[in-house]
Amino acid sequence: MIERMDTVCLKVHDVAASSLWYQEILGFKESDKGDGYRVLSIGDSGTALTIEEGDEGTLPGNHAYPIFFTKDIEQTRTKLMEQSIKVSQLKKEGRNTFFDVYDIDNNKLQVCYWE
C-alpha cells in the first residue's frame, strides 16, 4: 500500500522567487518544475519539498510544516541569522533541540537536532 513519503507541499506566492530562496538560503536543489510548481531535493533525503503557487486565500501561514534535520543546530541557526532570515530562539524538549524558520511567504519550517 503506502511505501514512503514522497514529498511535502507548501503554498507560496511566487514559485520562481521561492525556489531561489530555498536554493540560496537552505541549499536545496531544484529537481523538477512545471507550471505553478517546483520540486526541491533536500540533501541525500528521499523526501522532496514541493512548492506550489497559491492564491491569497491559501496564504499566509501554513499549519502543517516540514521539519529538517541538521548535525550542527547552533551553526545552522547562526548562518540563517547572518543572512537576516527570521528564526525563533533555540528550544529544547527532551533530547530534541529545534528552532523555527520562516520563508519569504511566512511559511513556518523547523530545523531540529537530536541524538
Short mmCIF file of N, CA, C and O in Angstrom, two decimals:
data_model
loop_
_atom_site.label_atom_id
_atom_site.label_comp_id
_atom_site.label_asym_id
_atom_site.label_seq_id
_atom_site.Cartn_x
_atom_site.Cartn_y
_atom_site.Cartn_z
N MET A 1 0.83 -1.18 0.00
CA MET A 1 0.00 0.00 0.00
C MET A 1 0.88 1.25 0.00
O MET A 1 1.48 1.55 -0.99
N ILE A 2 1.00 1.95 1.12
CA ILE A 2 1.85 3.14 1.17
C ILE A 2 3.25 2.70 1.55
O ILE A 2 3.44 2.00 2.54
N GLU A 3 4.24 3.11 0.76
CA GLU A 3 5.61 2.66 0.97
C GLU A 3 6.53 3.70 1.58
O GLU A 3 7.48 3.36 2.27
N ARG A 4 6.30 4.99 1.29
CA ARG A 4 7.15 6.04 1.84
C ARG A 4 6.50 7.40 1.59
O ARG A 4 5.57 7.50 0.82
N MET A 5 7.02 8.41 2.24
CA MET A 5 6.57 9.76 1.96
C MET A 5 7.33 10.24 0.72
O MET A 5 8.55 10.09 0.64
N ASP A 6 6.62 10.78 -0.25
CA ASP A 6 7.23 11.24 -1.48
C ASP A 6 7.65 12.70 -1.39
O ASP A 6 8.76 13.06 -1.77
N THR A 7 6.78 13.57 -0.90
CA THR A 7 7.07 15.00 -0.85
C THR A 7 6.23 15.67 0.21
O THR A 7 5.23 15.11 0.67
N VAL A 8 6.64 16.84 0.61
CA VAL A 8 5.87 17.74 1.47
C VAL A 8 5.58 18.95 0.61
O VAL A 8 6.47 19.45 -0.09
N CYS A 9 4.35 19.45 0.64
CA CYS A 9 3.94 20.53 -0.24
C CYS A 9 3.62 21.78 0.56
O CYS A 9 2.91 21.72 1.55
N LEU A 10 4.15 22.92 0.10
CA LEU A 10 3.86 24.22 0.70
C LEU A 10 3.32 25.15 -0.38
O LEU A 10 3.78 25.12 -1.52
N LYS A 11 2.37 26.00 -0.01
CA LYS A 11 1.86 27.02 -0.92
C LYS A 11 2.71 28.28 -0.78
O LYS A 11 3.08 28.67 0.33
N VAL A 12 3.03 28.90 -1.91
CA VAL A 12 3.83 30.12 -1.93
C VAL A 12 3.20 31.12 -2.91
O VAL A 12 2.39 30.75 -3.74
N HIS A 13 3.60 32.39 -2.81
CA HIS A 13 3.09 33.41 -3.72
C HIS A 13 3.71 33.30 -5.11
O HIS A 13 3.04 33.47 -6.11
N ASP A 14 5.02 33.09 -5.16
CA ASP A 14 5.77 33.12 -6.42
C ASP A 14 6.75 31.95 -6.42
O ASP A 14 7.76 31.99 -5.71
N VAL A 15 6.48 30.91 -7.21
CA VAL A 15 7.32 29.71 -7.16
C VAL A 15 8.76 29.98 -7.59
O VAL A 15 9.68 29.40 -7.03
N ALA A 16 8.96 30.86 -8.55
CA ALA A 16 10.33 31.14 -9.01
C ALA A 16 11.14 31.81 -7.90
O ALA A 16 12.26 31.40 -7.59
N ALA A 17 10.57 32.84 -7.27
CA ALA A 17 11.27 33.53 -6.19
C ALA A 17 11.47 32.61 -4.99
O ALA A 17 12.55 32.59 -4.38
N SER A 18 10.46 31.83 -4.65
CA SER A 18 10.58 30.91 -3.52
C SER A 18 11.62 29.82 -3.79
O SER A 18 12.38 29.45 -2.91
N SER A 19 11.65 29.31 -5.01
CA SER A 19 12.64 28.30 -5.37
C SER A 19 14.05 28.84 -5.17
O SER A 19 14.91 28.17 -4.59
N LEU A 20 14.29 30.05 -5.62
CA LEU A 20 15.61 30.68 -5.42
C LEU A 20 15.93 30.82 -3.94
O LEU A 20 17.06 30.56 -3.51
N TRP A 21 14.94 31.22 -3.14
CA TRP A 21 15.15 31.38 -1.70
C TRP A 21 15.58 30.05 -1.08
O TRP A 21 16.56 29.99 -0.35
N TYR A 22 14.86 28.98 -1.37
CA TYR A 22 15.19 27.67 -0.81
C TYR A 22 16.55 27.17 -1.30
O TYR A 22 17.28 26.51 -0.55
N GLN A 23 16.91 27.50 -2.54
CA GLN A 23 18.22 27.08 -3.05
C GLN A 23 19.34 27.89 -2.42
O GLN A 23 20.34 27.33 -1.95
N GLU A 24 19.19 29.22 -2.41
CA GLU A 24 20.26 30.09 -1.92
C GLU A 24 20.41 30.06 -0.40
O GLU A 24 21.52 30.08 0.12
N ILE A 25 19.31 30.02 0.32
CA ILE A 25 19.35 30.10 1.78
C ILE A 25 19.55 28.73 2.43
O ILE A 25 20.35 28.57 3.33
N LEU A 26 18.81 27.72 1.96
CA LEU A 26 18.87 26.40 2.60
C LEU A 26 19.67 25.37 1.82
O LEU A 26 19.86 24.26 2.29
N GLY A 27 20.12 25.71 0.62
CA GLY A 27 20.97 24.80 -0.15
C GLY A 27 20.24 23.67 -0.85
O GLY A 27 20.85 22.68 -1.23
N PHE A 28 18.92 23.79 -1.03
CA PHE A 28 18.16 22.77 -1.75
C PHE A 28 18.47 22.86 -3.24
O PHE A 28 18.95 23.88 -3.72
N LYS A 29 18.17 21.80 -3.98
CA LYS A 29 18.40 21.75 -5.43
C LYS A 29 17.06 21.57 -6.13
O LYS A 29 16.26 20.72 -5.73
N GLU A 30 16.83 22.36 -7.16
CA GLU A 30 15.60 22.21 -7.94
C GLU A 30 15.73 20.98 -8.83
O GLU A 30 16.60 20.91 -9.68
N SER A 31 14.86 19.98 -8.62
CA SER A 31 14.96 18.73 -9.36
C SER A 31 13.86 18.57 -10.42
O SER A 31 13.99 17.72 -11.30
N ASP A 32 12.81 19.37 -10.34
CA ASP A 32 11.74 19.31 -11.33
C ASP A 32 10.96 20.61 -11.24
O ASP A 32 10.94 21.27 -10.19
N LYS A 33 10.32 20.97 -12.34
CA LYS A 33 9.48 22.16 -12.30
C LYS A 33 8.41 22.05 -13.37
O LYS A 33 8.54 21.32 -14.35
N GLY A 34 7.34 22.76 -13.13
CA GLY A 34 6.23 22.81 -14.06
C GLY A 34 5.49 24.12 -13.88
O GLY A 34 5.92 24.99 -13.11
N ASP A 35 4.39 24.25 -14.54
CA ASP A 35 3.60 25.47 -14.46
C ASP A 35 2.99 25.59 -13.05
O ASP A 35 2.12 24.82 -12.68
N GLY A 36 3.51 26.50 -12.26
CA GLY A 36 2.97 26.74 -10.93
C GLY A 36 3.56 25.91 -9.82
O GLY A 36 3.08 25.97 -8.68
N TYR A 37 4.62 25.14 -10.09
CA TYR A 37 5.23 24.37 -9.01
C TYR A 37 6.72 24.13 -9.28
O TYR A 37 7.19 24.21 -10.40
N ARG A 38 7.45 23.83 -8.20
CA ARG A 38 8.84 23.41 -8.27
C ARG A 38 9.02 22.28 -7.26
O ARG A 38 8.43 22.31 -6.18
N VAL A 39 9.86 21.30 -7.60
CA VAL A 39 10.21 20.23 -6.68
C VAL A 39 11.67 20.43 -6.30
O VAL A 39 12.53 20.58 -7.17
N LEU A 40 11.93 20.44 -5.00
CA LEU A 40 13.27 20.70 -4.49
C LEU A 40 13.79 19.49 -3.74
O LEU A 40 13.14 18.96 -2.84
N SER A 41 15.00 19.05 -4.09
CA SER A 41 15.67 17.94 -3.41
C SER A 41 16.39 18.49 -2.19
O SER A 41 16.97 19.57 -2.24
N ILE A 42 16.39 17.70 -1.12
CA ILE A 42 16.97 18.12 0.14
C ILE A 42 18.09 17.17 0.51
O ILE A 42 17.84 16.03 0.93
N GLY A 43 19.34 17.59 0.31
CA GLY A 43 20.49 16.75 0.65
C GLY A 43 20.36 15.36 0.06
O GLY A 43 20.00 15.19 -1.10
N ASP A 44 20.63 14.34 0.87
CA ASP A 44 20.52 12.96 0.40
C ASP A 44 19.20 12.31 0.84
O ASP A 44 19.03 11.10 0.78
N SER A 45 18.25 13.16 1.25
CA SER A 45 16.93 12.67 1.67
C SER A 45 16.13 12.18 0.48
O SER A 45 16.20 12.74 -0.61
N GLY A 46 15.35 11.16 0.67
CA GLY A 46 14.47 10.67 -0.38
C GLY A 46 13.16 11.44 -0.46
O GLY A 46 12.37 11.25 -1.37
N THR A 47 12.92 12.32 0.49
CA THR A 47 11.69 13.11 0.51
C THR A 47 11.99 14.52 0.01
O THR A 47 12.88 15.18 0.52
N ALA A 48 11.22 14.95 -0.96
CA ALA A 48 11.42 16.28 -1.55
C ALA A 48 10.47 17.30 -0.92
O ALA A 48 9.53 16.93 -0.20
N LEU A 49 10.70 18.56 -1.22
CA LEU A 49 9.78 19.64 -0.88
C LEU A 49 9.22 20.16 -2.18
O LEU A 49 9.96 20.51 -3.09
N THR A 50 7.89 20.19 -2.29
CA THR A 50 7.23 20.75 -3.46
C THR A 50 6.62 22.08 -3.06
O THR A 50 5.89 22.16 -2.06
N ILE A 51 6.94 23.12 -3.81
CA ILE A 51 6.31 24.42 -3.57
C ILE A 51 5.35 24.68 -4.72
O ILE A 51 5.70 24.49 -5.87
N GLU A 52 4.13 25.07 -4.37
CA GLU A 52 3.09 25.33 -5.35
C GLU A 52 2.60 26.76 -5.21
O GLU A 52 2.41 27.23 -4.09
N GLU A 53 2.37 27.40 -6.33
CA GLU A 53 1.82 28.75 -6.28
C GLU A 53 0.38 28.67 -5.80
O GLU A 53 -0.40 27.84 -6.27
N GLY A 54 0.05 29.50 -4.81
CA GLY A 54 -1.30 29.52 -4.26
C GLY A 54 -1.89 30.91 -4.34
O GLY A 54 -1.18 31.89 -4.52
N ASP A 55 -3.21 30.98 -4.21
CA ASP A 55 -3.85 32.29 -4.23
C ASP A 55 -3.88 32.87 -2.82
O ASP A 55 -3.52 32.22 -1.85
N GLU A 56 -4.31 34.12 -2.71
CA GLU A 56 -4.31 34.80 -1.42
C GLU A 56 -5.13 34.07 -0.36
O GLU A 56 -4.86 34.17 0.82
N GLY A 57 -6.15 33.31 -0.76
CA GLY A 57 -6.97 32.59 0.20
C GLY A 57 -6.23 31.44 0.87
O GLY A 57 -6.64 31.00 1.94
N THR A 58 -5.16 30.95 0.26
CA THR A 58 -4.42 29.83 0.84
C THR A 58 -3.19 30.28 1.59
O THR A 58 -2.49 29.47 2.17
N LEU A 59 -2.89 31.59 1.57
CA LEU A 59 -1.70 32.13 2.21
C LEU A 59 -2.12 33.21 3.18
O LEU A 59 -3.16 33.81 3.03
N PRO A 60 -1.30 33.63 4.10
CA PRO A 60 -0.04 33.06 4.54
C PRO A 60 -0.24 32.08 5.70
O PRO A 60 -1.33 31.95 6.22
N GLY A 61 0.83 31.53 6.14
CA GLY A 61 0.85 30.75 7.37
C GLY A 61 0.23 29.38 7.26
O GLY A 61 -0.92 29.18 7.62
N ASN A 62 1.00 28.44 6.74
CA ASN A 62 0.51 27.07 6.69
C ASN A 62 0.45 26.49 8.10
O ASN A 62 1.10 26.95 9.01
N HIS A 63 -0.38 25.47 8.30
CA HIS A 63 -0.48 24.84 9.61
C HIS A 63 0.40 23.61 9.69
O HIS A 63 0.96 23.31 10.74
N ALA A 64 0.51 22.87 8.61
CA ALA A 64 1.46 21.76 8.55
C ALA A 64 2.80 22.36 8.14
O ALA A 64 2.86 23.36 7.43
N TYR A 65 3.88 21.76 8.60
CA TYR A 65 5.19 22.30 8.24
C TYR A 65 6.22 21.18 8.22
O TYR A 65 6.11 20.21 8.97
N PRO A 66 7.23 21.34 7.36
CA PRO A 66 8.30 20.34 7.32
C PRO A 66 9.31 20.58 8.44
O PRO A 66 9.51 21.71 8.86
N ILE A 67 9.90 19.51 8.89
CA ILE A 67 10.97 19.58 9.89
C ILE A 67 12.22 19.00 9.25
O ILE A 67 12.22 17.87 8.78
N PHE A 68 13.28 19.79 9.24
CA PHE A 68 14.56 19.39 8.65
C PHE A 68 15.55 19.08 9.76
O PHE A 68 15.53 19.70 10.81
N PHE A 69 16.44 18.13 9.50
CA PHE A 69 17.45 17.71 10.48
C PHE A 69 18.80 18.31 10.12
O PHE A 69 19.17 18.40 8.95
N THR A 70 19.56 18.74 11.13
CA THR A 70 20.93 19.20 10.95
C THR A 70 21.80 18.59 12.04
O THR A 70 21.33 18.34 13.15
N LYS A 71 23.07 18.37 11.71
CA LYS A 71 24.01 17.84 12.70
C LYS A 71 24.57 18.93 13.60
O LYS A 71 25.10 18.65 14.66
N ASP A 72 24.51 20.20 13.16
CA ASP A 72 25.03 21.33 13.94
C ASP A 72 23.97 22.42 14.01
O ASP A 72 23.96 23.34 13.21
N ILE A 73 23.08 22.30 14.97
CA ILE A 73 21.93 23.20 15.04
C ILE A 73 22.32 24.64 15.34
O ILE A 73 21.75 25.56 14.76
N GLU A 74 23.30 24.85 16.19
CA GLU A 74 23.69 26.23 16.52
C GLU A 74 24.33 26.92 15.32
O GLU A 74 24.04 28.07 15.04
N GLN A 75 25.20 26.22 14.60
CA GLN A 75 25.83 26.80 13.41
C GLN A 75 24.79 27.08 12.32
O GLN A 75 24.83 28.12 11.68
N THR A 76 23.85 26.17 12.14
CA THR A 76 22.80 26.37 11.13
C THR A 76 21.98 27.61 11.47
O THR A 76 21.72 28.45 10.60
N ARG A 77 21.57 27.74 12.71
CA ARG A 77 20.78 28.91 13.13
C ARG A 77 21.58 30.20 12.96
O ARG A 77 21.06 31.20 12.46
N THR A 78 22.85 30.17 13.34
CA THR A 78 23.70 31.36 13.20
C THR A 78 23.83 31.77 11.74
O THR A 78 23.73 32.95 11.41
N LYS A 79 24.05 30.81 10.84
CA LYS A 79 24.17 31.13 9.41
C LYS A 79 22.90 31.77 8.87
O LYS A 79 22.96 32.71 8.08
N LEU A 80 21.75 31.27 9.29
CA LEU A 80 20.48 31.86 8.85
C LEU A 80 20.32 33.28 9.38
O LEU A 80 19.92 34.19 8.66
N MET A 81 20.65 33.48 10.66
CA MET A 81 20.54 34.82 11.24
C MET A 81 21.49 35.80 10.56
O MET A 81 21.14 36.96 10.36
N GLU A 82 22.67 35.34 10.17
CA GLU A 82 23.63 36.20 9.47
C GLU A 82 23.09 36.67 8.12
O GLU A 82 23.53 37.68 7.59
N GLN A 83 22.14 35.93 7.57
CA GLN A 83 21.52 36.30 6.30
C GLN A 83 20.19 37.03 6.52
O GLN A 83 19.40 37.19 5.59
N SER A 84 19.95 37.46 7.77
CA SER A 84 18.74 38.19 8.15
C SER A 84 17.46 37.39 7.92
O SER A 84 16.41 37.94 7.59
N ILE A 85 17.55 36.07 8.09
CA ILE A 85 16.39 35.20 7.98
C ILE A 85 15.69 35.17 9.34
O ILE A 85 16.34 35.07 10.38
N LYS A 86 14.36 35.25 9.33
CA LYS A 86 13.59 35.21 10.56
C LYS A 86 13.65 33.81 11.17
O LYS A 86 13.25 32.83 10.53
N VAL A 87 14.18 33.70 12.39
CA VAL A 87 14.27 32.44 13.11
C VAL A 87 13.83 32.65 14.55
O VAL A 87 13.90 33.77 15.07
N SER A 88 13.37 31.59 15.20
CA SER A 88 12.99 31.66 16.61
C SER A 88 14.20 31.34 17.49
O SER A 88 15.27 30.98 16.99
N GLN A 89 14.00 31.43 18.78
CA GLN A 89 15.01 31.01 19.74
C GLN A 89 15.17 29.49 19.66
O GLN A 89 14.24 28.79 19.26
N LEU A 90 16.33 29.00 20.07
CA LEU A 90 16.51 27.55 20.21
C LEU A 90 15.62 27.05 21.33
O LEU A 90 15.53 27.69 22.39
N LYS A 91 14.97 25.92 21.12
CA LYS A 91 14.12 25.32 22.14
C LYS A 91 14.60 23.88 22.34
O LYS A 91 15.09 23.25 21.42
N LYS A 92 14.43 23.40 23.56
CA LYS A 92 14.83 22.03 23.87
C LYS A 92 13.67 21.32 24.54
O LYS A 92 13.11 21.83 25.51
N GLU A 93 13.31 20.16 23.98
CA GLU A 93 12.28 19.32 24.57
C GLU A 93 12.83 17.90 24.61
O GLU A 93 12.98 17.25 23.57
N GLY A 94 13.15 17.45 25.80
CA GLY A 94 13.76 16.13 25.94
C GLY A 94 15.11 16.12 25.22
O GLY A 94 15.94 16.99 25.42
N ARG A 95 15.31 15.15 24.33
CA ARG A 95 16.57 15.07 23.60
C ARG A 95 16.55 15.86 22.30
O ARG A 95 17.53 15.88 21.57
N ASN A 96 15.44 16.51 21.99
CA ASN A 96 15.28 17.24 20.74
C ASN A 96 15.53 18.74 20.95
O ASN A 96 14.94 19.36 21.83
N THR A 97 16.42 19.32 20.14
CA THR A 97 16.66 20.75 20.11
C THR A 97 16.20 21.25 18.75
O THR A 97 16.49 20.62 17.73
N PHE A 98 15.50 22.38 18.72
CA PHE A 98 14.94 22.84 17.45
C PHE A 98 14.73 24.35 17.45
O PHE A 98 14.77 25.00 18.51
N PHE A 99 14.50 24.89 16.26
CA PHE A 99 14.08 26.28 16.09
C PHE A 99 13.23 26.38 14.84
O PHE A 99 13.30 25.53 13.96
N ASP A 100 12.42 27.43 14.79
CA ASP A 100 11.57 27.68 13.64
C ASP A 100 12.25 28.66 12.70
O ASP A 100 12.99 29.55 13.14
N VAL A 101 11.97 28.50 11.41
CA VAL A 101 12.48 29.38 10.34
C VAL A 101 11.26 29.75 9.50
O VAL A 101 10.35 28.93 9.33
N TYR A 102 11.26 30.96 8.96
CA TYR A 102 10.14 31.40 8.14
C TYR A 102 10.64 31.81 6.77
O TYR A 102 11.59 32.58 6.64
N ASP A 103 9.98 31.27 5.73
CA ASP A 103 10.39 31.58 4.37
C ASP A 103 9.80 32.93 3.93
O ASP A 103 9.18 33.63 4.73
N ILE A 104 10.01 33.29 2.67
CA ILE A 104 9.58 34.61 2.20
C ILE A 104 8.06 34.77 2.13
O ILE A 104 7.57 35.88 2.00
N ASP A 105 7.31 33.66 2.26
CA ASP A 105 5.85 33.72 2.32
C ASP A 105 5.35 33.52 3.74
O ASP A 105 4.17 33.29 3.97
N ASN A 106 6.24 33.58 4.71
CA ASN A 106 5.95 33.39 6.13
C ASN A 106 5.49 31.97 6.44
O ASN A 106 4.80 31.73 7.42
N ASN A 107 5.87 31.01 5.60
CA ASN A 107 5.62 29.60 5.91
C ASN A 107 6.58 29.17 7.01
O ASN A 107 7.78 29.43 6.93
N LYS A 108 6.05 28.51 8.01
CA LYS A 108 6.88 28.01 9.10
C LYS A 108 7.58 26.73 8.66
O LYS A 108 6.97 25.82 8.11
N LEU A 109 8.87 26.69 8.90
CA LEU A 109 9.70 25.50 8.71
C LEU A 109 10.34 25.25 10.07
O LEU A 109 10.42 26.16 10.90
N GLN A 110 10.85 24.07 10.30
CA GLN A 110 11.54 23.83 11.55
C GLN A 110 12.82 23.06 11.28
O GLN A 110 12.86 22.23 10.37
N VAL A 111 13.85 23.35 12.06
CA VAL A 111 15.13 22.65 11.97
C VAL A 111 15.37 22.02 13.33
O VAL A 111 15.21 22.67 14.37
N CYS A 112 15.75 20.73 13.32
CA CYS A 112 15.96 20.03 14.59
C CYS A 112 17.29 19.30 14.61
O CYS A 112 17.90 19.04 13.58
N TYR A 113 17.70 18.96 15.83
CA TYR A 113 18.85 18.09 16.06
C TYR A 113 18.49 17.21 17.25
O TYR A 113 17.94 17.67 18.24
N TRP A 114 18.80 15.93 17.16
CA TRP A 114 18.62 15.02 18.27
C TRP A 114 19.63 13.90 18.16
O TRP A 114 20.13 13.61 17.09
N GLU A 115 19.96 13.31 19.30
CA GLU A 115 20.88 12.17 19.33
C GLU A 115 20.14 10.92 19.69
O GLU A 115 19.21 10.93 20.43
#
